[in-house]
Amino acid sequence: MTTNDAGEMPWGFQFPADVEALRARVREFAHAEIAPVAAPNDAKEVFPIETLRKMARIGLLGVISPKALGGLGTSNVALGAAVEEIAKVDLSCAIICSMQNTLGNLLHGWGDGLRASVNRAEDIIGLATSEPDSGSDISQIRTTAVKDGDELVINGTKRHVSLVPGATVLAVSATMEVEPGRDATTLIKVEANRPGVSWEEIPEMGQRAHQLAEVYFRDVRVPISNVMGEEGQGMAMNFVRWNVSRAVSALISLGTATGALDLATEYAKKRVVFGKPIARFEAVQFPIVEQYTRIEAGRWLAYRALWGADNGIASAKEASMAKLYGARTAFEACDVALQTHGADGYTRELPLERMLRDVRGMYFSGGTPQIHSINIGREIFGKGYAPHRN
Ligand SMILES: Cc1cc2nc3c(=O)[nH]c(=O)nc-3n(C[C@H](O)[C@H](O)[C@H](O)COP(=O)(O)OP(=O)(O)OC[C@H]3O[C@@H](n4cnc5c(N)ncnc54)[C@H](O)[C@@H]3O)c2cc1C
């Protein structure tokens, strides 16, 4: 943290030079290496492993990972800037980048060898929390881990697991007896090639390259040493990660929205209707202006949350606000961008329809708008007013 002579943090909104430099590098890389494959990967619904390897070569899977492990060793704000640039051309790759960074570095217990391997894209990690009967309400997790000697035996079904097929290792939330008579949710590292792990792909509306699956664990045995962090601390670890991942998620949504609006702006200047570029019609120009304005507000809310996380300042409320506002704003902005393109925007010849489909998925991963409203409401009104508790 940089302070002035009086030991106070200076007031300012400029990004540090290293963040600006990273942003410029990522922008160039994203246009050269990710943009050309975004549409084909979406159409073929393939996990973009080749692109991830290229991203790893310039450090994008380890932006916040220590340099000793092959990462860039930089800040959460820098991670936000990197995913924003990637998302302008491809939301799926931005999500995978975000997940490798936040899962790999904000959950404990992967082991340094695996973290270094993730930074090189030799391993891909995923998160298996949601279940058929436990999405928003994570207290209802039914997957169990039972001790048997020096092993754990895992049984259960996880639903809507991102990056499967593709991920080589999953952080699985399971209910486990942590002391006699007391069960608590524990995170367990489970390699995807262990006997008893299988999955079925779930076809998605958008984010098709990032993949989604239902994953089954049938008598899967792992060593007890695969427990991540401490037994029973699974949810506490997730909460720490969410303070960053939710703000990063907002920047992914807003990055895609910016990419869509940039296309709309250029199109509106060129497309001539009734003898004028459509940009000169206020009904075309003003919605674009409105959406850029909202995006700018959302970006600063998200960066405020990430700056808080970098500086040890509580920012769970801001992270939830950013996630709630970012996802909604992005969907509306992509819709405006699509509409600006007329019927061409609706076709698969242009990326607008993919961008709209992709950002819609951001209403779910990392918590729905309703759940974030509950989180924010709890901070404003106090726990006693939480609408879903008796
Ligand atoms: C693209 C995508 C990627 C995902 N990736 C992952 C992943 O990698 N790992 C993982 O574990 N999960 C993942 N998920 C799952 C995601 O976390 C859940 O979808 C989300 O938590 C919501 O759970 P649900 O879908 O079961 O909805 P439910 O919990 O069944 O809720 C249904 C609806 O009711 C609303 N609702 C629920 N409770 C309340 C309440 N108290 N007040 C008001 N409204 C309420 C919800 O907001 C929602 O609109 C992903 C989902 C998607 C779409």
Coordinates of C-alpha atoms and ligand atoms in Angstrom, one line a residue:
M1 CA 0.0 0.0 0.0
T2 CA 1.4 3.4 -1.0
T3 CA 1.2 6.2 1.6
N4 CA 2.0 9.9 1.7
D5 CA 4.5 11.5 4.2
A6 CA 1.8 11.6 6.9
G7 CA 1.3 7.8 6.5
E8 CA -2.1 8.3 4.8
M9 CA -3.3 6.7 1.7
P10 CA -3.4 9.3 -1.1
W11 CA -6.7 10.0 -2.8
G12 CA -6.7 9.2 -6.4
F13 CA -8.4 7.2 -9.1
Q14 CA -5.5 6.4 -11.5
F15 CA -4.4 2.9 -12.1
P16 CA -0.8 2.1 -11.1
A17 CA 1.6 2.0 -14.0
D18 CA 2.1 -1.8 -13.7
V19 CA -1.7 -2.3 -14.0
E20 CA -1.9 0.0 -17.1
A21 CA 1.0 -1.9 -18.7
L22 CA -0.6 -5.3 -18.0
R23 CA -3.9 -4.0 -19.4
A24 CA -2.2 -2.8 -22.6
R25 CA -0.4 -6.2 -23.0
V26 CA -3.6 -8.2 -22.4
R27 CA -5.6 -6.0 -24.9
E28 CA -3.1 -6.7 -27.6
F29 CA -2.9 -10.4 -26.8
A30 CA -6.7 -10.7 -26.6
H31 CA -7.2 -9.2 -30.0
A32 CA -4.5 -11.3 -31.6
E33 CA -5.0 -14.7 -30.0
I34 CA -8.5 -14.9 -28.4
A35 CA -10.8 -12.9 -30.6
P36 CA -10.2 -15.0 -33.7
V37 CA -11.2 -18.3 -31.9
A38 CA -14.1 -17.0 -29.7
A39 CA -16.8 -17.6 -32.3
P40 CA -15.6 -21.0 -33.5
N41 CA -15.1 -22.2 -29.9
D42 CA -18.6 -21.1 -29.1
A43 CA -20.1 -22.8 -32.1
K44 CA -18.2 -26.0 -31.5
E45 CA -18.7 -25.8 -27.8
V46 CA -15.1 -26.9 -27.2
F47 CA -13.0 -26.2 -24.1
P48 CA -10.3 -23.6 -25.3
I49 CA -7.3 -25.5 -23.9
E50 CA -4.9 -24.3 -26.7
T51 CA -5.9 -20.6 -26.0
L52 CA -5.4 -21.2 -22.3
R53 CA -1.9 -22.5 -22.9
K54 CA -1.1 -19.3 -24.8
M55 CA -2.7 -17.2 -22.0
A56 CA -0.5 -19.1 -19.5
R57 CA 2.6 -18.3 -21.4
I58 CA 2.1 -14.6 -20.7
G59 CA 1.1 -15.2 -17.1
L60 CA -2.7 -14.7 -17.3
L61 CA -3.6 -17.9 -15.4
G62 CA -1.4 -16.7 -12.5
V63 CA -1.9 -12.9 -12.3
I64 CA -2.3 -13.0 -8.5
S65 CA -0.1 -16.1 -8.1
P66 CA 3.4 -15.6 -6.5
K67 CA 6.3 -15.2 -8.8
A68 CA 8.0 -18.2 -7.1
L69 CA 5.2 -20.4 -8.6
G70 CA 5.5 -18.8 -12.1
G71 CA 2.8 -16.2 -11.5
L72 CA 2.9 -12.5 -12.1
G73 CA 2.6 -11.8 -8.3
T74 CA 0.5 -8.8 -8.8
S75 CA -2.8 -7.4 -7.4
N76 CA -6.5 -8.2 -7.5
V77 CA -7.0 -4.8 -9.3
A78 CA -4.5 -6.0 -12.0
L79 CA -6.5 -9.2 -12.3
G80 CA -9.7 -7.1 -12.8
A81 CA -8.0 -5.1 -15.6
A82 CA -6.8 -8.3 -17.3
V83 CA -10.2 -10.1 -17.3
E84 CA -11.9 -6.9 -18.4
E85 CA -9.7 -6.8 -21.6
I86 CA -10.2 -10.5 -22.3
A87 CA -14.0 -10.3 -21.8
K88 CA -14.2 -7.5 -24.4
V89 CA -13.6 -10.3 -27.0
D90 CA -14.5 -13.5 -25.2
L91 CA -16.4 -14.0 -21.9
S92 CA -15.6 -17.7 -21.7
C93 CA -11.8 -17.2 -21.6
A94 CA -12.2 -14.4 -19.1
I95 CA -14.2 -16.6 -16.8
I96 CA -11.6 -19.4 -17.0
C97 CA -8.8 -16.9 -16.3
S98 CA -10.7 -15.5 -13.3
M99 CA -11.4 -19.0 -11.9
Q100 CA -7.8 -20.2 -12.2
N101 CA -6.6 -17.1 -10.4
T102 CA -9.2 -16.8 -7.6
L103 CA -9.6 -20.5 -7.0
G104 CA -5.9 -21.2 -7.2
N105 CA -4.8 -18.4 -5.0
L106 CA -7.6 -17.6 -2.6
L107 CA -8.6 -21.1 -1.6
H108 CA -5.9 -22.9 0.4
G109 CA -4.7 -26.5 0.1
W110 CA -4.0 -27.1 -3.6
G111 CA -0.3 -27.5 -2.9
D112 CA 2.4 -25.4 -4.6
G113 CA 3.1 -28.1 -7.2
L114 CA -0.5 -28.0 -8.5
R115 CA -0.7 -24.2 -8.3
A116 CA 2.5 -23.9 -10.4
S117 CA 1.0 -26.4 -12.8
V118 CA -2.2 -24.3 -13.1
N119 CA -0.1 -21.3 -13.9
R120 CA 1.3 -23.2 -16.9
A121 CA -2.2 -24.5 -17.9
E122 CA -1.0 -28.1 -17.3
D123 CA -3.7 -28.5 -14.8
I124 CA -7.1 -26.7 -14.8
I125 CA -9.0 -26.3 -11.5
G126 CA -12.8 -26.0 -11.0
L127 CA -15.3 -25.6 -8.1
A128 CA -18.0 -28.1 -7.4
T129 CA -20.4 -26.6 -4.8
S130 CA -23.9 -26.5 -6.3
E131 CA -26.1 -29.6 -6.3
P132 CA -29.5 -30.5 -7.7
D133 CA -31.1 -29.4 -4.4
S134 CA -28.6 -26.8 -3.3
G135 CA -27.8 -23.8 -5.4
S136 CA -28.5 -20.5 -3.6
D137 CA -28.9 -22.3 -0.3
I138 CA -25.5 -23.8 0.3
S139 CA -26.5 -25.0 3.7
Q140 CA -28.4 -27.8 1.9
I141 CA -25.3 -29.6 0.5
R142 CA -25.9 -33.3 0.5
T143 CA -22.6 -34.6 -0.8
T144 CA -20.8 -36.5 2.0
A145 CA -17.2 -37.3 2.8
V146 CA -16.8 -40.1 5.3
K147 CA -13.4 -41.0 7.0
D148 CA -12.2 -44.5 6.4
G149 CA -8.7 -45.0 7.8
D150 CA -6.4 -42.4 6.2
E151 CA -8.9 -41.9 3.3
L152 CA -12.1 -40.1 2.7
V153 CA -15.0 -41.7 0.7
I154 CA -17.0 -39.1 -1.2
N155 CA -20.6 -39.6 -2.5
G156 CA -22.9 -37.1 -4.1
T157 CA -23.9 -35.2 -7.2
K158 CA -22.8 -31.7 -8.2
R159 CA -24.6 -29.6 -10.7
H160 CA -23.7 -26.7 -12.9
V161 CA -20.0 -27.3 -12.5
S162 CA -18.0 -24.9 -14.8
L163 CA -15.0 -26.1 -16.8
V164 CA -16.1 -29.8 -16.9
P165 CA -15.1 -31.4 -19.1
G166 CA -11.7 -29.6 -19.1
A167 CA -10.8 -29.3 -15.4
T168 CA -8.3 -31.9 -14.1
V169 CA -8.9 -31.1 -10.3
L170 CA -12.0 -30.0 -8.5
A171 CA -12.5 -28.3 -5.1
V172 CA -15.6 -30.3 -3.9
S173 CA -17.8 -29.1 -1.0
A174 CA -18.9 -32.0 1.1
T175 CA -20.5 -32.5 4.5
M176 CA -18.2 -34.2 6.9
E177 CA -18.1 -35.1 10.6
V178 CA -15.5 -32.7 11.9
E179 CA -15.9 -33.7 15.5
P180 CA -18.2 -36.4 17.1
G181 CA -21.8 -35.4 16.4
R182 CA -20.9 -32.2 14.4
D183 CA -21.0 -32.1 10.6
A184 CA -19.7 -29.1 8.6
T185 CA -18.9 -28.3 5.0
T186 CA -15.3 -29.1 4.1
L187 CA -13.5 -28.4 0.8
I188 CA -11.8 -31.5 -0.7
K189 CA -9.4 -31.6 -3.6
V190 CA -10.6 -34.3 -6.0
E191 CA -8.7 -35.2 -9.2
A192 CA -11.1 -35.6 -12.0
N193 CA -9.5 -38.9 -13.1
R194 CA -10.1 -40.7 -9.8
P195 CA -12.2 -43.9 -10.0
G196 CA -15.8 -43.1 -9.3
V197 CA -15.8 -39.6 -10.8
S198 CA -18.0 -39.2 -13.9
W199 CA -20.0 -36.4 -15.5
E200 CA -22.7 -35.5 -18.0
E201 CA -22.4 -32.3 -20.0
I202 CA -25.2 -29.7 -19.7
P203 CA -25.9 -27.7 -22.9
E204 CA -25.8 -24.0 -22.1
M205 CA -27.5 -20.9 -23.6
G206 CA -24.1 -19.0 -23.6
Q207 CA -20.5 -19.3 -22.3
R208 CA -20.4 -22.5 -24.4
A209 CA -16.7 -22.8 -24.6
H210 CA -16.4 -22.6 -20.8
Q211 CA -18.4 -25.8 -20.4
L212 CA -21.0 -26.9 -17.7
A213 CA -21.6 -30.4 -16.3
E214 CA -23.3 -32.4 -13.7
V215 CA -20.6 -34.3 -11.9
Y216 CA -21.1 -37.6 -10.0
F217 CA -19.0 -38.9 -7.1
R218 CA -19.6 -42.6 -6.4
D219 CA -17.4 -44.0 -3.6
V220 CA -14.6 -41.8 -4.6
R221 CA -11.5 -42.3 -2.4
V222 CA -9.0 -39.6 -1.7
P223 CA -6.3 -39.3 1.0
I224 CA -7.4 -37.2 4.1
S225 CA -4.5 -34.9 3.1
N226 CA -6.7 -33.8 0.2
V227 CA -8.8 -31.7 2.7
M228 CA -8.3 -28.1 1.7
G229 CA -7.5 -25.7 4.6
E230 CA -9.1 -27.0 7.8
E231 CA -11.9 -29.5 8.2
G232 CA -15.2 -27.6 8.4
Q233 CA -13.8 -24.4 7.0
G234 CA -15.0 -24.9 3.4
M235 CA -17.6 -22.1 3.5
A236 CA -15.3 -19.6 5.3
M237 CA -12.7 -20.1 2.6
N238 CA -15.3 -19.5 -0.1
F239 CA -16.4 -16.3 1.6
V240 CA -12.8 -14.9 1.4
R241 CA -12.6 -15.8 -2.3
W242 CA -16.1 -14.3 -3.1
N243 CA -14.9 -10.8 -2.0
V244 CA -12.6 -10.9 -5.0
S245 CA -14.3 -13.2 -7.4
R246 CA -17.6 -11.3 -7.3
A247 CA -16.0 -8.0 -8.2
V248 CA -13.9 -9.8 -10.9
S249 CA -17.1 -11.3 -12.2
A250 CA -18.6 -7.8 -12.5
L251 CA -15.7 -6.7 -14.6
I252 CA -16.1 -9.7 -16.8
S253 CA -19.7 -8.8 -17.5
L254 CA -18.8 -5.1 -18.0
G255 CA -15.9 -5.9 -20.2
T256 CA -18.1 -7.9 -22.6
A257 CA -20.6 -5.0 -22.5
T258 CA -17.9 -2.5 -23.3
G259 CA -16.8 -4.7 -26.2
A260 CA -20.3 -4.8 -27.5
L261 CA -20.9 -1.1 -27.2
D262 CA -17.6 -0.3 -28.9
L263 CA -18.8 -2.3 -31.9
A264 CA -22.2 -0.5 -31.7
T265 CA -20.5 2.9 -31.7
E266 CA -18.4 2.2 -34.8
Y267 CA -21.4 0.6 -36.5
A268 CA -23.7 3.6 -35.7
K269 CA -21.2 6.0 -37.2
K270 CA -21.1 4.0 -40.5
R271 CA -24.6 2.7 -41.0
V272 CA -26.6 5.2 -43.0
V273 CA -30.4 5.1 -42.8
F274 CA -32.8 7.9 -43.9
G275 CA -29.8 9.6 -45.4
K276 CA -27.8 9.9 -42.1
P277 CA -25.5 7.8 -40.0
I278 CA -27.8 6.3 -37.4
A279 CA -25.4 7.7 -34.7
R280 CA -27.0 11.1 -35.4
F281 CA -30.4 9.9 -34.3
E282 CA -30.7 10.6 -30.6
A283 CA -32.8 7.5 -30.1
V284 CA -29.7 5.5 -31.2
Q285 CA -27.0 7.6 -29.7
F286 CA -28.5 8.2 -26.2
P287 CA -29.0 4.6 -25.2
I288 CA -25.4 3.9 -26.0
V289 CA -24.3 6.9 -24.0
E290 CA -26.5 5.8 -21.1
Q291 CA -25.0 2.3 -21.1
Y292 CA -21.4 3.6 -21.2
T293 CA -22.2 5.8 -18.3
R294 CA -23.6 2.9 -16.3
I295 CA -20.7 0.7 -17.2
E296 CA -18.3 3.3 -15.9
A297 CA -20.1 3.5 -12.6
G298 CA -20.1 -0.3 -12.3
R299 CA -16.4 -0.6 -13.1
W300 CA -15.4 1.8 -10.3
L301 CA -17.6 0.0 -7.9
A302 CA -15.9 -3.3 -8.8
Y303 CA -12.4 -1.7 -8.7
R304 CA -13.3 -0.2 -5.3
A305 CA -14.0 -3.7 -4.0
L306 CA -10.8 -5.1 -5.5
W307 CA -8.8 -2.3 -4.1
G308 CA -10.3 -3.0 -0.7
A309 CA -9.3 -6.6 -1.0
D310 CA -5.8 -5.6 -1.9
N311 CA -5.5 -3.3 1.1
G312 CA -7.3 -5.4 3.7
I313 CA -10.4 -3.2 3.8
A314 CA -13.7 -5.0 4.2
S315 CA -15.5 -4.9 0.9
A316 CA -18.0 -7.8 0.8
K317 CA -20.9 -5.3 0.4
E318 CA -19.2 -3.5 -2.5
A319 CA -18.3 -6.9 -4.1
S320 CA -22.0 -8.0 -4.0
M321 CA -23.2 -4.5 -5.2
A322 CA -20.7 -4.8 -8.1
K323 CA -21.8 -8.3 -9.0
L324 CA -25.5 -7.4 -8.9
Y325 CA -25.2 -4.1 -10.8
G326 CA -22.5 -5.4 -13.3
A327 CA -24.5 -8.4 -14.5
R328 CA -27.7 -6.5 -15.0
T329 CA -26.0 -3.5 -16.6
A330 CA -24.1 -5.8 -19.0
F331 CA -27.2 -7.6 -20.2
E332 CA -29.0 -4.3 -20.9
A333 CA -25.9 -2.8 -22.6
C334 CA -25.4 -5.9 -24.8
D335 CA -29.1 -5.7 -25.8
V336 CA -28.7 -2.0 -26.8
A337 CA -25.5 -2.9 -28.8
L338 CA -27.4 -5.7 -30.6
Q339 CA -30.4 -3.5 -31.4
T340 CA -28.1 -0.8 -32.8
H341 CA -26.9 -3.3 -35.4
G342 CA -30.4 -4.0 -36.6
A343 CA -31.2 -7.4 -37.9
D344 CA -27.5 -8.1 -38.5
G345 CA -27.0 -8.0 -34.7
Y346 CA -29.5 -10.8 -34.3
T347 CA -27.5 -13.1 -36.7
R348 CA -24.7 -15.4 -35.8
E349 CA -22.5 -13.6 -38.4
L350 CA -21.7 -11.0 -35.7
P351 CA -20.7 -11.5 -32.1
L352 CA -23.5 -9.5 -30.5
E353 CA -25.9 -12.4 -30.0
R354 CA -23.1 -14.5 -28.4
M355 CA -22.2 -11.6 -26.1
L356 CA -25.8 -11.3 -25.1
R357 CA -26.1 -15.0 -24.4
D358 CA -22.8 -15.0 -22.5
V359 CA -23.6 -12.2 -20.2
R360 CA -27.0 -13.7 -19.2
G361 CA -25.1 -16.5 -17.6
M362 CA -23.5 -14.0 -15.2
Y363 CA -26.8 -13.8 -13.3
F364 CA -26.1 -17.2 -11.8
S365 CA -22.4 -18.1 -11.3
G366 CA -21.2 -16.6 -8.0
G367 CA -24.8 -16.0 -6.8
T368 CA -28.0 -14.7 -8.4
P369 CA -29.1 -11.0 -8.2
Q370 CA -31.7 -11.9 -5.6
I371 CA -29.0 -13.5 -3.4
H372 CA -26.8 -10.5 -3.8
S373 CA -29.7 -8.2 -2.9
I374 CA -30.1 -10.3 0.3
N375 CA -26.4 -9.9 1.0
I376 CA -26.5 -6.1 0.5
G377 CA -29.8 -5.8 2.5
R378 CA -28.2 -7.7 5.4
E379 CA -25.5 -5.0 5.6
I380 CA -28.0 -2.1 5.3
F381 CA -30.8 -3.4 7.4
G382 CA -29.0 -5.8 9.7
K383 CA -29.2 -9.6 10.0
G384 CA -32.6 -9.5 11.8
Y385 CA -34.2 -8.3 8.5
A386 CA -32.9 -11.0 6.2
P387 CA -36.0 -12.0 4.1
H388 CA -35.2 -15.7 3.9
R389 CA -34.7 -16.4 7.6
N390 CA -37.5 -17.2 10.1
Ligands
LIG1 C1 -22.9 -20.4 -16.2 C2 -23.0 -21.0 -14.8 C3 -21.8 -21.4 -14.2 C4 -21.8 -21.9 -13.0 N1 -20.7 -22.4 -12.4 C5 -20.7 -23.0 -11.2 C6 -19.5 -23.6 -10.7 O1 -18.5 -23.6 -11.3 N2 -19.6 -24.3 -9.5 C7 -20.8 -24.4 -8.8 O2 -20.8 -25.0 -7.8 N3 -21.9 -23.8 -9.3 C8 -21.9 -23.1 -10.5 N4 -23.1 -22.6 -11.0 C9 -24.3 -22.7 -10.2 C10 -24.7 -21.4 -9.6 O3 -23.9 -21.1 -8.5 C11 -26.2 -21.5 -9.2 O4 -26.9 -21.6 -10.4 C12 -26.7 -20.4 -8.3 O5 -26.1 -20.4 -7.1 C13 -28.2 -20.4 -8.2 O6 -28.6 -21.7 -7.8 P1 -29.8 -22.5 -8.6 O7 -29.5 -22.3 -10.0 O8 -29.9 -23.8 -8.0 O9 -31.1 -21.6 -8.3 P2 -32.1 -21.8 -7.0 O10 -31.3 -21.6 -5.7 O11 -32.9 -23.0 -7.1 O12 -33.0 -20.5 -7.1 C14 -34.0 -20.4 -8.1 C15 -34.4 -18.9 -8.2 O13 -35.0 -18.5 -7.0 C16 -34.2 -17.4 -6.5 N5 -34.1 -17.4 -5.1 C17 -33.6 -18.4 -4.3 N6 -33.7 -18.1 -3.0 C18 -34.2 -16.9 -2.9 C19 -34.6 -16.0 -1.8 N7 -34.3 -16.3 -0.6 N8 -35.1 -14.8 -2.1 C20 -35.3 -14.4 -3.4 N9 -35.0 -15.2 -4.5 C21 -34.5 -16.4 -4.2 C22 -32.9 -17.4 -7.2 O14 -32.3 -16.1 -7.3 C23 -33.2 -18.0 -8.5 O15 -33.7 -17.0 -9.4 C24 -23.1 -22.0 -12.3 C25 -24.2 -21.6 -12.9 C26 -24.2 -21.1 -14.2 C27 -25.5 -20.7 -14.8

